[in-house]
Structure formats: C-alpha cells, structure tokens
Amino acid sequence: MSCIDEMKYEILLSQCSFKEAREYIKKNFKDVVEVPPGYRIFDTFLIGVPPLFVGIEGEDVIIPYTKPCYGTYVMRIEGGDEIEKLRAKR
Amino acid sequence: MERSGEEGRGTRSGRKVLILLGCPEVPVQTSIALYLSFRLRRRGDDVVVAGTGAALQLAKLADPEGHYLGGTMNIDRCIASISEGERDFDLCFAFAHSDAGVTYAGTVSYISDAELYLLLFGRGAEDLAETVEFDCRKLVAKAVHNPVPLKKLIDEVID
C-alpha cells in the first residue's frame, strides 16, 4: 500500500536497525521533529519505537522506513506538503 | 481483510487477537503461527493474521481449507487500520527474529491497546530480546528449525 516505493527517493542508510536509523537522523539533521509511531506521511504509516524522528532539510524530509524482511532504511524524499504538517506538530 | 474457512470451533470469547508475522525466512514461524491460530480459535477467539504477502502465502498454502487461520491481512494495512482507529485488538502475538520484527511489535505496542506477547526466536533470540525497549511479555526460544520450544512457551500462556 505504500506509495513511498513509487516516489523518487535517496537511500542514506541501508538495512540498519531502527535504533541506528533514529541515531543517524538525530545526529545528521538539525531540524528534527518527533512523531508518534504510525504517523502518516505520504500515505505510509511510519514504523518505529519512540522516539521516532523525522528530519527536515530544505525541501526534503528524512524518514526511517522499515520493511519486515529488509530492516530499516533512512530515506530522503521531497517533502511537499508534509513539511508544513510536520512543522505544525511542534 | 480476507477470511478463509470455517469459524473457530470454540464458544466465542469475544476476544480479538492479532497474530503479527515477521519475515518468513526462519522456518518455525509458519508452523507456530498455524498452531497458535488453531489454539486461539479453538478457545473461541477471533483471530486475524497479518503479515507480508510471502508470510501469508506460506500460511494459507499450508491451510488450504482455512481450518486453522482466521482472517488475514497485509501487515502494513493492519498497522494503518490500527493507527487510523478503524480497528484494535485485545491481544497481539508478534513474531520477531530480527530488528525489523521487534520494530513492528514496538509500533503495535504504541498504537494499540492490545496486551502484547512478543515471540522472539531464531539463532539470535536472546540477544534480540535485550534490545526490546517497550512493554510486552517476551517468549524467547532459540528456535530455527524445531518449533517445539516455542510451542511449549505458547502452551504456557494460552489456557
């Protein structure tokens, strides 16, 4: 159901643990928003154990993306309207 | 949600139970999932098994007339429906032999009110159990090919 697979994205970290993804986002991005597990972004519901961080850099969002058979990826995707929604959560 | 076969044979308990499957690469998962679903449905629980396409196919093919499985649904669709408040469960049994499995279970522990049992298995089960950062009851067995250690743990928690 996820449409992230069909979007243009860049993989920043591949097949890591969720904890590694969380730490990578927190360490490498100044603008970080904490969201609850199951947070809906791009019609995908984020998988993760709190705290779950989403980074914002320019026009992009940086998210952890977990797949059952492949582990967690950190992905950079053009944010569009999602950036405003994330900022409103602050 | 897809529904296969007959209803559980027991008197209906009204309990809604989610069996959350992980990646099916470790052999014991499918066998234990079918056994667990059988035990729960026999005591009258309504069971939904959620997993990846491959995990569900393995289970459904082993139960062509739906004697053991209840309803089935895609794992991400299941997470979405709980997150959106469309459904919830009283109990969840989550399978995990990897960090991804633990992460899915942790998500359920946050978005759902279900009492969570986490079945940790595979060669690294004990180390994986140490990484769990959320409330759940852990059932840990170093099971890869032999399902009996996990079966024993399940028998201890299902009346």
PDB file of C-alpha atoms in Angstrom:
ATOM      1  CA  MET A   1       0.000   0.000   0.000  1.00  0.00           C
ATOM      2  CA  SER A   2       2.964   2.254   0.484  1.00  0.00           C
ATOM      3  CA  CYS A   3       3.488   4.775  -2.227  1.00  0.00           C
ATOM      4  CA  ILE A   4       6.997   5.591  -0.991  1.00  0.00           C
ATOM      5  CA  ASP A   5       8.284   2.746  -3.151  1.00  0.00           C
ATOM      6  CA  GLU A   6       6.973   4.593  -6.201  1.00  0.00           C
ATOM      7  CA  MET A   7       8.405   8.005  -5.232  1.00  0.00           C
ATOM      8  CA  LYS A   8      11.772   9.485  -6.070  1.00  0.00           C
ATOM      9  CA  TYR A   9      13.949   8.900  -3.049  1.00  0.00           C
ATOM     10  CA  GLU A  10      17.559   8.689  -1.965  1.00  0.00           C
ATOM     11  CA  ILE A  11      18.691   5.997   0.468  1.00  0.00           C
ATOM     12  CA  LEU A  12      21.007   7.478   3.095  1.00  0.00           C
ATOM     13  CA  LEU A  13      21.372   4.390   5.268  1.00  0.00           C
ATOM     14  CA  SER A  14      20.537   0.855   4.242  1.00  0.00           C
ATOM     15  CA  GLN A  15      19.329  -2.256   6.097  1.00  0.00           C
ATOM     16  CA  CYS A  16      20.246  -0.987   9.536  1.00  0.00           C
ATOM     17  CA  SER A  17      18.472  -1.372  12.875  1.00  0.00           C
ATOM     18  CA  PHE A  18      15.727   1.078  13.780  1.00  0.00           C
ATOM     19  CA  LYS A  19      17.906   2.420  16.599  1.00  0.00           C
ATOM     20  CA  GLU A  20      20.748   3.131  14.154  1.00  0.00           C
ATOM     21  CA  ALA A  21      18.308   4.937  11.866  1.00  0.00           C
ATOM     22  CA  ARG A  22      16.980   7.013  14.763  1.00  0.00           C
ATOM     23  CA  GLU A  23      20.504   7.993  15.853  1.00  0.00           C
ATOM     24  CA  TYR A  24      21.573   8.783  12.277  1.00  0.00           C
ATOM     25  CA  ILE A  25      18.666  11.184  11.778  1.00  0.00           C
ATOM     26  CA  LYS A  26      19.188  12.854  15.132  1.00  0.00           C
ATOM     27  CA  LYS A  27      22.929  13.256  14.597  1.00  0.00           C
ATOM     28  CA  ASN A  28      22.956  14.427  10.980  1.00  0.00           C
ATOM     29  CA  PHE A  29      19.999  16.807  10.740  1.00  0.00           C
ATOM     30  CA  LYS A  30      19.492  19.997  12.700  1.00  0.00           C
ATOM     31  CA  ASP A  31      15.783  20.256  12.020  1.00  0.00           C
ATOM     32  CA  VAL A  32      14.186  17.177  13.553  1.00  0.00           C
ATOM     33  CA  VAL A  33      10.547  16.564  14.520  1.00  0.00           C
ATOM     34  CA  GLU A  34       9.434  13.763  16.826  1.00  0.00           C
ATOM     35  CA  VAL A  35       6.325  11.952  15.577  1.00  0.00           C
ATOM     36  CA  PRO A  36       4.345   9.071  17.086  1.00  0.00           C
ATOM     37  CA  PRO A  37       4.669   5.532  15.704  1.00  0.00           C
ATOM     38  CA  GLY A  38       2.080   5.035  12.993  1.00  0.00           C
ATOM     39  CA  TYR A  39       2.440   8.680  11.893  1.00  0.00           C
ATOM     40  CA  ARG A  40       1.018   9.039   8.396  1.00  0.00           C
ATOM     41  CA  ILE A  41       3.351  10.558   5.817  1.00  0.00           C
ATOM     42  CA  PHE A  42       2.996  10.139   2.018  1.00  0.00           C
ATOM     43  CA  ASP A  43       0.148   7.660   2.695  1.00  0.00           C
ATOM     44  CA  THR A  44       2.588   5.476   4.622  1.00  0.00           C
ATOM     45  CA  PHE A  45       2.317   4.798   8.343  1.00  0.00           C
ATOM     46  CA  LEU A  46       5.765   5.014   9.918  1.00  0.00           C
ATOM     47  CA  ILE A  47       7.015   2.006  11.812  1.00  0.00           C
ATOM     48  CA  GLY A  48       9.178   2.653  14.850  1.00  0.00           C
ATOM     49  CA  VAL A  49       9.672   2.613  18.585  1.00  0.00           C
ATOM     50  CA  PRO A  50       9.551   6.015  20.347  1.00  0.00           C
ATOM     51  CA  PRO A  51      11.276   8.354  19.979  1.00  0.00           C
ATOM     52  CA  LEU A  52      10.672   8.329  16.219  1.00  0.00           C
ATOM     53  CA  PHE A  53      12.379  11.235  14.473  1.00  0.00           C
ATOM     54  CA  VAL A  54      11.777  12.743  11.032  1.00  0.00           C
ATOM     55  CA  GLY A  55      14.367  15.169   9.695  1.00  0.00           C
ATOM     56  CA  ILE A  56      13.703  18.224   7.543  1.00  0.00           C
ATOM     57  CA  GLU A  57      16.395  19.670   5.280  1.00  0.00           C
ATOM     58  CA  GLY A  58      15.495  22.244   2.662  1.00  0.00           C
ATOM     59  CA  GLU A  59      12.607  20.849   0.611  1.00  0.00           C
ATOM     60  CA  ASP A  60      13.236  17.281   1.748  1.00  0.00           C
ATOM     61  CA  VAL A  61      12.157  15.077   4.616  1.00  0.00           C
ATOM     62  CA  ILE A  62      14.335  12.317   6.036  1.00  0.00           C
ATOM     63  CA  ILE A  63      12.450   9.324   7.393  1.00  0.00           C
ATOM     64  CA  PRO A  64      13.160   5.885   8.844  1.00  0.00           C
ATOM     65  CA  TYR A  65      11.430   3.252   6.706  1.00  0.00           C
ATOM     66  CA  THR A  66      11.189  -0.310   7.997  1.00  0.00           C
ATOM     67  CA  LYS A  67      10.420  -3.351   5.852  1.00  0.00           C
ATOM     68  CA  PRO A  68       9.843  -6.731   7.578  1.00  0.00           C
ATOM     69  CA  CYS A  69      12.404  -8.658   5.501  1.00  0.00           C
ATOM     70  CA  TYR A  70      14.989  -5.943   4.869  1.00  0.00           C
ATOM     71  CA  GLY A  71      15.346  -3.971   8.077  1.00  0.00           C
ATOM     72  CA  THR A  72      15.263  -0.201   8.313  1.00  0.00           C
ATOM     73  CA  TYR A  73      16.366   2.362   5.738  1.00  0.00           C
ATOM     74  CA  VAL A  74      16.871   6.085   6.147  1.00  0.00           C
ATOM     75  CA  MET A  75      15.386   7.809   3.105  1.00  0.00           C
ATOM     76  CA  ARG A  76      15.437  11.367   1.778  1.00  0.00           C
ATOM     77  CA  ILE A  77      12.265  12.298  -0.105  1.00  0.00           C
ATOM     78  CA  GLU A  78      10.940  15.590  -1.454  1.00  0.00           C
ATOM     79  CA  GLY A  79       8.661  16.742   1.346  1.00  0.00           C
ATOM     80  CA  GLY A  80       5.965  18.831  -0.374  1.00  0.00           C
ATOM     81  CA  ASP A  81       3.000  19.472   1.924  1.00  0.00           C
ATOM     82  CA  GLU A  82       4.358  17.060   4.529  1.00  0.00           C
ATOM     83  CA  ILE A  83       6.913  19.624   5.758  1.00  0.00           C
ATOM     84  CA  GLU A  84       4.206  22.049   6.834  1.00  0.00           C
ATOM     85  CA  LYS A  85       2.318  19.250   8.607  1.00  0.00           C
ATOM     86  CA  LEU A  86       5.481  18.225  10.436  1.00  0.00           C
ATOM     87  CA  ARG A  87       6.266  21.792  11.496  1.00  0.00           C
ATOM     88  CA  ALA A  88       2.717  22.161  12.805  1.00  0.00           C
ATOM     89  CA  LYS A  89       3.403  19.277  15.172  1.00  0.00           C
ATOM     90  CA  ARG A  90       5.946  21.320  17.097  1.00  0.00           C
TER      91      ARG A  90
ATOM     92  CA  MET B   1      -9.403  -8.392   5.219  1.00  0.00           C
ATOM     93  CA  GLU B   2      -9.651 -11.870   3.731  1.00  0.00           C
ATOM     94  CA  ARG B   3     -11.445 -14.592   5.619  1.00  0.00           C
ATOM     95  CA  SER B   4     -10.851 -18.248   4.963  1.00  0.00           C
ATOM     96  CA  GLY B   5     -12.544 -21.447   6.045  1.00  0.00           C
ATOM     97  CA  GLU B   6     -14.815 -22.142   8.924  1.00  0.00           C
ATOM     98  CA  GLU B   7     -15.212 -20.157  12.126  1.00  0.00           C
ATOM     99  CA  GLY B   8     -13.310 -21.316  15.228  1.00  0.00           C
ATOM    100  CA  ARG B   9     -14.861 -24.315  16.893  1.00  0.00           C
ATOM    101  CA  GLY B  10     -14.942 -22.999  20.479  1.00  0.00           C
ATOM    102  CA  THR B  11     -17.625 -20.926  22.158  1.00  0.00           C
ATOM    103  CA  ARG B  12     -16.943 -17.376  21.055  1.00  0.00           C
ATOM    104  CA  SER B  13     -14.961 -15.482  23.671  1.00  0.00           C
ATOM    105  CA  GLY B  14     -15.363 -12.060  22.080  1.00  0.00           C
ATOM    106  CA  ARG B  15     -11.587 -11.646  22.304  1.00  0.00           C
ATOM    107  CA  LYS B  16      -9.993 -10.162  19.220  1.00  0.00           C
ATOM    108  CA  VAL B  17      -6.473 -11.402  18.666  1.00  0.00           C
ATOM    109  CA  LEU B  18      -3.859 -10.238  16.200  1.00  0.00           C
ATOM    110  CA  ILE B  19      -1.046 -12.545  15.106  1.00  0.00           C
ATOM    111  CA  LEU B  20       1.614 -10.319  13.608  1.00  0.00           C
ATOM    112  CA  LEU B  21       4.034 -12.255  11.427  1.00  0.00           C
ATOM    113  CA  GLY B  22       7.585 -11.202  10.671  1.00  0.00           C
ATOM    114  CA  CYS B  23       9.671 -12.059   7.625  1.00  0.00           C
ATOM    115  CA  PRO B  24       9.065 -15.776   6.938  1.00  0.00           C
ATOM    116  CA  GLU B  25      12.726 -16.700   6.375  1.00  0.00           C
ATOM    117  CA  VAL B  26      13.018 -18.645   9.668  1.00  0.00           C
ATOM    118  CA  PRO B  27      11.182 -21.969   9.213  1.00  0.00           C
ATOM    119  CA  VAL B  28       9.440 -22.225  12.598  1.00  0.00           C
ATOM    120  CA  GLN B  29       7.333 -19.109  12.070  1.00  0.00           C
ATOM    121  CA  THR B  30       4.703 -20.558   9.720  1.00  0.00           C
ATOM    122  CA  SER B  31       4.282 -23.740  11.723  1.00  0.00           C
ATOM    123  CA  ILE B  32       3.944 -21.897  15.021  1.00  0.00           C
ATOM    124  CA  ALA B  33       1.601 -19.284  13.533  1.00  0.00           C
ATOM    125  CA  LEU B  34      -0.779 -22.005  12.334  1.00  0.00           C
ATOM    126  CA  TYR B  35      -0.600 -23.772  15.706  1.00  0.00           C
ATOM    127  CA  LEU B  36      -1.142 -20.518  17.620  1.00  0.00           C
ATOM    128  CA  SER B  37      -4.107 -19.545  15.456  1.00  0.00           C
ATOM    129  CA  PHE B  38      -5.585 -23.024  15.959  1.00  0.00           C
ATOM    130  CA  ARG B  39      -5.231 -22.788  19.750  1.00  0.00           C
ATOM    131  CA  LEU B  40      -6.739 -19.315  19.908  1.00  0.00           C
ATOM    132  CA  ARG B  41      -9.656 -20.118  17.622  1.00  0.00           C
ATOM    133  CA  ARG B  42     -10.359 -23.342  19.488  1.00  0.00           C
ATOM    134  CA  ARG B  43     -10.890 -21.347  22.684  1.00  0.00           C
ATOM    135  CA  GLY B  44     -13.261 -19.059  20.776  1.00  0.00           C
ATOM    136  CA  ASP B  45     -11.077 -16.047  19.946  1.00  0.00           C
ATOM    137  CA  ASP B  46     -11.469 -14.102  16.717  1.00  0.00           C
ATOM    138  CA  VAL B  47      -8.061 -14.217  15.057  1.00  0.00           C
ATOM    139  CA  VAL B  48      -6.556 -12.013  12.381  1.00  0.00           C
ATOM    140  CA  VAL B  49      -3.165 -12.977  10.971  1.00  0.00           C
ATOM    141  CA  ALA B  50      -1.227 -10.067   9.479  1.00  0.00           C
ATOM    142  CA  GLY B  51       1.984 -10.419   7.513  1.00  0.00           C
ATOM    143  CA  THR B  52       3.834  -9.773   4.307  1.00  0.00           C
ATOM    144  CA  GLY B  53       2.489 -11.315   1.103  1.00  0.00           C
ATOM    145  CA  ALA B  54       5.037 -14.130   1.340  1.00  0.00           C
ATOM    146  CA  ALA B  55       4.375 -14.856   5.023  1.00  0.00           C
ATOM    147  CA  LEU B  56       0.622 -15.072   4.395  1.00  0.00           C
ATOM    148  CA  GLN B  57       1.038 -17.205   1.284  1.00  0.00           C
ATOM    149  CA  LEU B  58       3.129 -19.729   3.219  1.00  0.00           C
ATOM    150  CA  ALA B  59       0.482 -19.954   5.924  1.00  0.00           C
ATOM    151  CA  LYS B  60      -2.505 -20.084   3.552  1.00  0.00           C
ATOM    152  CA  LEU B  61      -0.961 -22.750   1.345  1.00  0.00           C
ATOM    153  CA  ALA B  62      -0.438 -24.949   4.406  1.00  0.00           C
ATOM    154  CA  ASP B  63      -4.087 -24.454   5.407  1.00  0.00           C
ATOM    155  CA  PRO B  64      -5.985 -24.599   2.098  1.00  0.00           C
ATOM    156  CA  GLU B  65      -9.427 -25.022   3.663  1.00  0.00           C
ATOM    157  CA  GLY B  66      -8.832 -22.453   6.381  1.00  0.00           C
ATOM    158  CA  HIS B  67      -9.137 -24.827   9.321  1.00  0.00           C
ATOM    159  CA  TYR B  68      -6.504 -23.001  11.358  1.00  0.00           C
ATOM    160  CA  LEU B  69      -6.174 -19.457  10.076  1.00  0.00           C
ATOM    161  CA  GLY B  70      -8.881 -16.884  10.686  1.00  0.00           C
ATOM    162  CA  GLY B  71      -8.869 -13.638   8.770  1.00  0.00           C
ATOM    163  CA  THR B  72      -5.696 -12.473   7.089  1.00  0.00           C
ATOM    164  CA  MET B  73      -4.473  -9.053   6.078  1.00  0.00           C
ATOM    165  CA  ASN B  74      -1.385  -7.271   4.825  1.00  0.00           C
ATOM    166  CA  ILE B  75       0.844  -6.160   7.686  1.00  0.00           C
ATOM    167  CA  ASP B  76       1.113  -2.527   6.608  1.00  0.00           C
ATOM    168  CA  ARG B  77      -2.644  -2.325   6.004  1.00  0.00           C
ATOM    169  CA  CYS B  78      -3.109  -3.704   9.514  1.00  0.00           C
ATOM    170  CA  ILE B  79      -0.803  -1.064  11.032  1.00  0.00           C
ATOM    171  CA  ALA B  80      -2.668   1.609   9.049  1.00  0.00           C
ATOM    172  CA  SER B  81      -6.087   0.459  10.255  1.00  0.00           C
ATOM    173  CA  ILE B  82      -4.981   0.442  13.912  1.00  0.00           C
ATOM    174  CA  SER B  83      -3.264   3.835  13.545  1.00  0.00           C
ATOM    175  CA  GLU B  84      -6.404   5.329  11.983  1.00  0.00           C
ATOM    176  CA  GLY B  85      -8.573   3.971  14.801  1.00  0.00           C
ATOM    177  CA  GLU B  86     -10.540   1.689  12.470  1.00  0.00           C
ATOM    178  CA  ARG B  87      -9.799  -1.452  14.480  1.00  0.00           C
ATOM    179  CA  ASP B  88      -7.989  -2.685  17.547  1.00  0.00           C
ATOM    180  CA  PHE B  89      -7.352  -5.949  19.331  1.00  0.00           C
ATOM    181  CA  ASP B  90      -7.431  -7.283  22.883  1.00  0.00           C
ATOM    182  CA  LEU B  91      -4.337  -9.408  22.425  1.00  0.00           C
ATOM    183  CA  CYS B  92      -1.426  -9.413  19.999  1.00  0.00           C
ATOM    184  CA  PHE B  93       1.155 -12.119  19.426  1.00  0.00           C
ATOM    185  CA  ALA B  94       4.016 -10.613  17.428  1.00  0.00           C
ATOM    186  CA  PHE B  95       6.715 -12.775  15.829  1.00  0.00           C
ATOM    187  CA  ALA B  96      10.250 -11.375  15.668  1.00  0.00           C
ATOM    188  CA  HIS B  97      13.572 -12.902  14.710  1.00  0.00           C
ATOM    189  CA  SER B  98      15.100  -9.613  13.575  1.00  0.00           C
ATOM    190  CA  ASP B  99      15.248  -5.954  14.493  1.00  0.00           C
ATOM    191  CA  ALA B 100      12.514  -5.216  11.934  1.00  0.00           C
ATOM    192  CA  GLY B 101      10.156  -7.660  13.651  1.00  0.00           C
ATOM    193  CA  VAL B 102      10.850  -6.050  17.016  1.00  0.00           C
ATOM    194  CA  THR B 103      10.256  -2.616  15.477  1.00  0.00           C
ATOM    195  CA  TYR B 104       6.844  -3.652  14.099  1.00  0.00           C
ATOM    196  CA  ALA B 105       5.927  -5.080  17.504  1.00  0.00           C
ATOM    197  CA  GLY B 106       7.051  -1.855  19.191  1.00  0.00           C
ATOM    198  CA  THR B 107       4.825   0.101  16.842  1.00  0.00           C
ATOM    199  CA  VAL B 108       1.844  -2.069  17.813  1.00  0.00           C
ATOM    200  CA  SER B 109       2.668  -1.591  21.492  1.00  0.00           C
ATOM    201  CA  TYR B 110       2.335   2.162  20.974  1.00  0.00           C
ATOM    202  CA  ILE B 111      -0.699   2.385  18.649  1.00  0.00           C
ATOM    203  CA  SER B 112      -2.790  -0.451  20.112  1.00  0.00           C
ATOM    204  CA  ASP B 113      -4.356  -1.179  23.479  1.00  0.00           C
ATOM    205  CA  ALA B 114      -3.733  -4.900  22.974  1.00  0.00           C
ATOM    206  CA  GLU B 115      -1.843  -6.891  25.573  1.00  0.00           C
ATOM    207  CA  LEU B 116       1.335  -7.742  23.691  1.00  0.00           C
ATOM    208  CA  TYR B 117       3.182 -11.055  23.634  1.00  0.00           C
ATOM    209  CA  LEU B 118       6.448 -10.930  21.721  1.00  0.00           C
ATOM    210  CA  LEU B 119       7.680 -14.256  20.359  1.00  0.00           C
ATOM    211  CA  LEU B 120      11.435 -13.898  19.909  1.00  0.00           C
ATOM    212  CA  PHE B 121      13.047 -16.776  18.042  1.00  0.00           C
ATOM    213  CA  GLY B 122      15.906 -17.607  15.704  1.00  0.00           C
ATOM    214  CA  ARG B 123      19.616 -18.025  16.452  1.00  0.00           C
ATOM    215  CA  GLY B 124      19.935 -14.556  17.989  1.00  0.00           C
ATOM    216  CA  ALA B 125      16.721 -14.659  20.030  1.00  0.00           C
ATOM    217  CA  GLU B 126      18.334 -13.946  23.389  1.00  0.00           C
ATOM    218  CA  ASP B 127      20.408 -11.007  22.126  1.00  0.00           C
ATOM    219  CA  LEU B 128      17.371  -9.646  20.293  1.00  0.00           C
ATOM    220  CA  ALA B 129      15.334  -9.842  23.496  1.00  0.00           C
ATOM    221  CA  GLU B 130      17.847  -7.495  25.135  1.00  0.00           C
ATOM    222  CA  THR B 131      17.049  -4.780  22.566  1.00  0.00           C
ATOM    223  CA  VAL B 132      13.318  -4.605  23.360  1.00  0.00           C
ATOM    224  CA  GLU B 133      12.505  -1.132  24.724  1.00  0.00           C
ATOM    225  CA  PHE B 134       8.738  -1.369  25.193  1.00  0.00           C
ATOM    226  CA  ASP B 135       6.219  -3.109  27.448  1.00  0.00           C
ATOM    227  CA  CYS B 136       5.417  -6.654  26.428  1.00  0.00           C
ATOM    228  CA  ARG B 137       5.617 -10.215  27.647  1.00  0.00           C
ATOM    229  CA  LYS B 138       8.605 -11.849  25.964  1.00  0.00           C
ATOM    230  CA  LEU B 139       8.546 -15.509  24.926  1.00  0.00           C
ATOM    231  CA  VAL B 140      12.124 -16.312  23.955  1.00  0.00           C
ATOM    232  CA  ALA B 141      13.374 -19.503  22.294  1.00  0.00           C
ATOM    233  CA  LYS B 142      16.440 -20.130  20.143  1.00  0.00           C
ATOM    234  CA  ALA B 143      14.188 -21.959  17.685  1.00  0.00           C
ATOM    235  CA  VAL B 144      15.089 -22.073  13.994  1.00  0.00           C
ATOM    236  CA  HIS B 145      14.011 -25.455  12.613  1.00  0.00           C
ATOM    237  CA  ASN B 146      12.499 -27.042  15.712  1.00  0.00           C
ATOM    238  CA  PRO B 147       9.160 -25.457  16.665  1.00  0.00           C
ATOM    239  CA  VAL B 148       8.726 -27.379  19.934  1.00  0.00           C
ATOM    240  CA  PRO B 149      10.458 -24.851  22.268  1.00  0.00           C
ATOM    241  CA  LEU B 150       8.151 -22.084  21.019  1.00  0.00           C
ATOM    242  CA  LYS B 151       5.117 -24.369  21.177  1.00  0.00           C
ATOM    243  CA  LYS B 152       5.870 -25.065  24.840  1.00  0.00           C
ATOM    244  CA  LEU B 153       6.031 -21.337  25.594  1.00  0.00           C
ATOM    245  CA  ILE B 154       2.726 -20.767  23.805  1.00  0.00           C
ATOM    246  CA  ASP B 155       1.085 -23.645  25.687  1.00  0.00           C
ATOM    247  CA  GLU B 156       2.096 -21.945  28.944  1.00  0.00           C
ATOM    248  CA  VAL B 157       0.275 -18.706  28.139  1.00  0.00           C
ATOM    249  CA  ILE B 158      -2.847 -19.969  26.359  1.00  0.00           C
ATOM    250  CA  ASP B 159      -5.456 -21.552  28.590  1.00  0.00           C
TER     251      ASP B 159
END
